[in-house]
Amino acid sequence: MNVVTHLLLGWTLAAHTTKSPRDRALITAASLLPDLDGLGLIVDMAAPYFGWTVQWYERFHHLLLHGIPGALVCTALLAFFAIERWRAACLIFVSYHLHLMQDLLGSRGSGETDIWPIHYLEPLSNELTFAWSGQWALSGWQNTTLTVVLMAYVFALAVRRGYSPVGLFSARADAAFVETLRRRWQSLQG
């Protein structure tokens, strides 16, 4: 799924389960971290300029961090920085797995058989792999619809609660964003 969709679902989970801005950020980060194994794409794009022939994205994306070993390592690392460590650790673990579930549902390539499985024990073992033949295309209407619905929900939460995912990057920008949303909402009300 799209990284924006991962962020929005992770943030929504965090917004409903913790009041701590730090823990909210950590829980949201957990919904994005599995895709760090996709950074091989940068190397793949630069490779021709250096005369390399590598395919790190194809080899490692959905392998290195899209399973239980990555979930446990990331949970331990992120929970170390949390305010409510045990509670945050559980939510970080859930958020991480929401990412995996989203990828299982909607990460198919352009072809009907271009399915991206989840190798749950990788990189330690290739014994437990999950795949779904009905996987949505990454650019499919289902992913777009889910993203739009999550955006609308996040905007509504921001109006009600006074904070949004923008706060992950800047408290000042978040305050301005929420104020703008509230003014727009009030103008729509009458």
CSV table of C-alpha atoms in Angstrom, one decimal:
chain,number,residue,atom,x,y,z
A,1,MET,CA,0.0,0.0,0.0
A,2,ASN,CA,0.9,3.6,-0.3
A,3,VAL,CA,3.1,5.0,2.4
A,4,VAL,CA,0.5,7.8,3.0
A,5,THR,CA,-2.1,5.1,3.7
A,6,HIS,CA,0.3,3.3,6.1
A,7,LEU,CA,0.9,6.6,7.9
A,8,LEU,CA,-2.8,7.5,8.2
A,9,LEU,CA,-3.8,4.1,9.6
A,10,GLY,CA,-0.9,4.1,12.1
A,11,TRP,CA,-1.7,7.6,13.2
A,12,THR,CA,-5.4,6.8,13.6
A,13,LEU,CA,-4.5,3.8,15.8
A,14,ALA,CA,-2.2,6.0,17.9
A,15,ALA,CA,-4.8,8.9,18.1
A,16,HIS,CA,-7.3,6.5,19.6
A,17,THR,CA,-5.0,4.7,22.0
A,18,THR,CA,-2.7,7.3,23.6
A,19,LYS,CA,-2.6,10.9,24.6
A,20,SER,CA,1.1,11.2,24.6
A,21,PRO,CA,2.4,13.0,21.5
A,22,ARG,CA,5.7,11.1,21.7
A,23,ASP,CA,4.0,7.7,22.0
A,24,ARG,CA,1.7,8.7,19.2
A,25,ALA,CA,4.7,9.5,17.0
A,26,LEU,CA,6.3,6.1,17.8
A,27,ILE,CA,3.2,4.1,17.1
A,28,THR,CA,2.8,5.9,13.8
A,29,ALA,CA,6.5,5.4,12.9
A,30,ALA,CA,5.9,1.6,13.4
A,31,SER,CA,3.3,1.7,10.7
A,32,LEU,CA,6.0,3.0,8.3
A,33,LEU,CA,9.2,1.2,9.4
A,34,PRO,CA,8.6,-2.0,7.5
A,35,ASP,CA,9.1,-0.1,4.3
A,36,LEU,CA,12.7,0.8,5.2
A,37,ASP,CA,13.6,-2.5,3.4
A,38,GLY,CA,12.4,-0.8,0.2
A,39,LEU,CA,15.2,1.8,0.3
A,40,GLY,CA,17.2,-0.5,-2.0
A,41,LEU,CA,15.2,1.3,-4.7
A,42,ILE,CA,17.5,4.3,-4.3
A,43,VAL,CA,20.5,2.1,-4.9
A,44,ASP,CA,18.8,0.5,-7.9
A,45,MET,CA,18.2,3.9,-9.4
A,46,ALA,CA,21.7,5.1,-8.9
A,47,ALA,CA,23.4,1.8,-9.9
A,48,PRO,CA,23.5,2.5,-13.7
A,49,TYR,CA,25.5,5.7,-13.1
A,50,PHE,CA,28.1,3.7,-11.3
A,51,GLY,CA,28.1,0.7,-13.7
A,52,TRP,CA,26.5,-1.6,-11.1
A,53,THR,CA,24.0,-4.2,-11.8
A,54,VAL,CA,22.0,-4.6,-8.6
A,55,GLN,CA,18.3,-5.2,-7.8
A,56,TRP,CA,18.1,-4.6,-4.1
A,57,TYR,CA,14.5,-3.5,-4.2
A,58,GLU,CA,13.3,-6.6,-5.9
A,59,ARG,CA,15.5,-8.8,-3.7
A,60,PHE,CA,15.0,-7.3,-0.3
A,61,HIS,CA,11.7,-5.3,-0.2
A,62,HIS,CA,9.1,-7.3,1.7
A,63,LEU,CA,11.8,-9.6,3.1
A,64,LEU,CA,14.1,-7.8,5.5
A,65,LEU,CA,11.5,-6.0,7.6
A,66,HIS,CA,8.1,-7.4,6.6
A,67,GLY,CA,8.0,-10.1,9.3
A,68,ILE,CA,8.2,-11.0,12.9
A,69,PRO,CA,11.9,-10.5,13.3
A,70,GLY,CA,11.6,-6.9,12.0
A,71,ALA,CA,8.5,-6.4,14.2
A,72,LEU,CA,10.3,-7.5,17.3
A,73,VAL,CA,13.4,-5.4,16.7
A,74,CYS,CA,11.5,-2.3,15.8
A,75,THR,CA,9.1,-2.7,18.7
A,76,ALA,CA,12.0,-3.0,21.2
A,77,LEU,CA,13.8,0.0,19.7
A,78,LEU,CA,10.8,2.3,19.6
A,79,ALA,CA,9.4,1.2,22.9
A,80,PHE,CA,12.7,2.3,24.6
A,81,PHE,CA,11.8,5.9,23.8
A,82,ALA,CA,8.1,5.7,24.8
A,83,ILE,CA,6.5,7.4,27.8
A,84,GLU,CA,4.3,4.4,28.6
A,85,ARG,CA,6.7,1.7,27.5
A,86,TRP,CA,4.7,-1.5,27.9
A,87,ARG,CA,1.5,0.0,26.5
A,88,ALA,CA,3.4,1.7,23.7
A,89,ALA,CA,5.2,-1.6,22.9
A,90,CYS,CA,2.0,-3.4,22.4
A,91,LEU,CA,0.6,-0.7,20.2
A,92,ILE,CA,3.8,-0.4,18.2
A,93,PHE,CA,3.7,-4.1,17.6
A,94,VAL,CA,0.0,-3.9,16.5
A,95,SER,CA,0.8,-0.8,14.3
A,96,TYR,CA,3.7,-2.7,12.6
A,97,HIS,CA,1.4,-5.6,11.9
A,98,LEU,CA,-1.3,-3.3,10.5
A,99,HIS,CA,1.3,-2.4,7.9
A,100,LEU,CA,1.9,-6.1,7.1
A,101,MET,CA,-1.9,-6.6,6.8
A,102,GLN,CA,-2.3,-3.6,4.5
A,103,ASP,CA,0.5,-4.9,2.3
A,104,LEU,CA,-1.1,-8.4,2.2
A,105,LEU,CA,-4.4,-6.7,1.1
A,106,GLY,CA,-3.1,-4.2,-1.4
A,107,SER,CA,0.4,-4.4,-2.8
A,108,ARG,CA,0.0,-6.3,-6.0
A,109,GLY,CA,1.9,-5.1,-9.0
A,110,SER,CA,0.2,-4.3,-12.4
A,111,GLY,CA,-0.4,-8.0,-13.4
A,112,GLU,CA,-3.0,-10.3,-11.9
A,113,THR,CA,-0.2,-12.7,-10.8
A,114,ASP,CA,2.2,-10.0,-9.6
A,115,ILE,CA,1.4,-10.7,-5.9
A,116,TRP,CA,3.7,-9.5,-3.1
A,117,PRO,CA,3.7,-12.1,-0.3
A,118,ILE,CA,4.6,-11.5,3.3
A,119,HIS,CA,7.5,-13.7,4.3
A,120,TYR,CA,6.7,-13.6,8.0
A,121,LEU,CA,9.9,-15.3,9.4
A,122,GLU,CA,12.4,-13.7,7.0
A,123,PRO,CA,15.3,-13.0,7.1
A,124,LEU,CA,15.7,-16.0,9.5
A,125,SER,CA,13.6,-18.5,7.6
A,126,ASN,CA,11.4,-18.8,4.5
A,127,GLU,CA,9.1,-21.3,6.1
A,128,LEU,CA,6.0,-19.1,6.8
A,129,THR,CA,4.8,-17.1,3.8
A,130,PHE,CA,1.4,-15.4,3.5
A,131,ALA,CA,-0.1,-14.5,0.1
A,132,TRP,CA,-3.6,-13.7,-1.1
A,133,SER,CA,-4.7,-14.2,-4.6
A,134,GLY,CA,-7.2,-11.4,-4.4
A,135,GLN,CA,-4.6,-8.8,-3.5
A,136,TRP,CA,-5.5,-5.3,-4.7
A,137,ALA,CA,-3.2,-3.6,-7.2
A,138,LEU,CA,-1.0,-1.0,-5.5
A,139,SER,CA,-2.6,1.6,-7.8
A,140,GLY,CA,-6.1,0.1,-7.5
A,141,TRP,CA,-9.3,1.9,-6.6
A,142,GLN,CA,-9.5,0.0,-3.3
A,143,ASN,CA,-6.2,1.6,-2.1
A,144,THR,CA,-7.2,5.0,-3.3
A,145,THR,CA,-10.6,4.8,-1.7
A,146,LEU,CA,-9.1,3.6,1.6
A,147,THR,CA,-6.6,6.5,1.6
A,148,VAL,CA,-9.3,9.1,0.9
A,149,VAL,CA,-11.6,7.7,3.6
A,150,LEU,CA,-8.7,7.7,6.1
A,151,MET,CA,-7.8,11.3,5.1
A,152,ALA,CA,-11.4,12.4,5.7
A,153,TYR,CA,-11.5,10.6,9.1
A,154,VAL,CA,-8.1,12.1,10.1
A,155,PHE,CA,-9.4,15.6,9.2
A,156,ALA,CA,-12.5,15.0,11.3
A,157,LEU,CA,-10.4,13.8,14.2
A,158,ALA,CA,-8.2,16.9,13.9
A,159,VAL,CA,-11.2,19.2,14.0
A,160,ARG,CA,-12.5,17.4,17.1
A,161,ARG,CA,-9.3,16.8,19.0
A,162,GLY,CA,-7.1,19.7,18.0
A,163,TYR,CA,-4.1,17.7,16.6
A,164,SER,CA,-3.3,15.9,13.3
A,165,PRO,CA,-0.5,13.9,11.7
A,166,VAL,CA,1.1,17.2,10.8
A,167,GLY,CA,2.1,17.3,14.5
A,168,LEU,CA,4.5,14.5,13.8
A,169,PHE,CA,6.7,17.0,12.0
A,170,SER,CA,5.9,20.4,13.6
A,171,ALA,CA,3.7,21.5,16.4
A,172,ARG,CA,3.4,25.0,15.0
A,173,ALA,CA,2.4,23.7,11.5
A,174,ASP,CA,-0.1,21.3,13.2
A,175,ALA,CA,-1.7,24.2,15.1
A,176,ALA,CA,-2.1,26.2,11.9
A,177,PHE,CA,-3.4,23.2,10.0
A,178,VAL,CA,-6.0,22.3,12.6
A,179,GLU,CA,-7.1,26.0,12.8
A,180,THR,CA,-7.5,26.1,9.1
A,181,LEU,CA,-9.6,22.8,9.1
A,182,ARG,CA,-11.7,24.2,11.9
A,183,ARG,CA,-12.4,27.5,10.1
A,184,ARG,CA,-13.3,25.5,6.9
A,185,TRP,CA,-15.6,23.2,8.9
A,186,GLN,CA,-17.3,26.1,10.5
A,187,SER,CA,-17.8,27.9,7.2
A,188,LEU,CA,-19.5,24.7,5.9
A,189,GLN,CA,-21.8,24.5,8.9
A,190,GLY,CA,-23.3,27.9,8.2
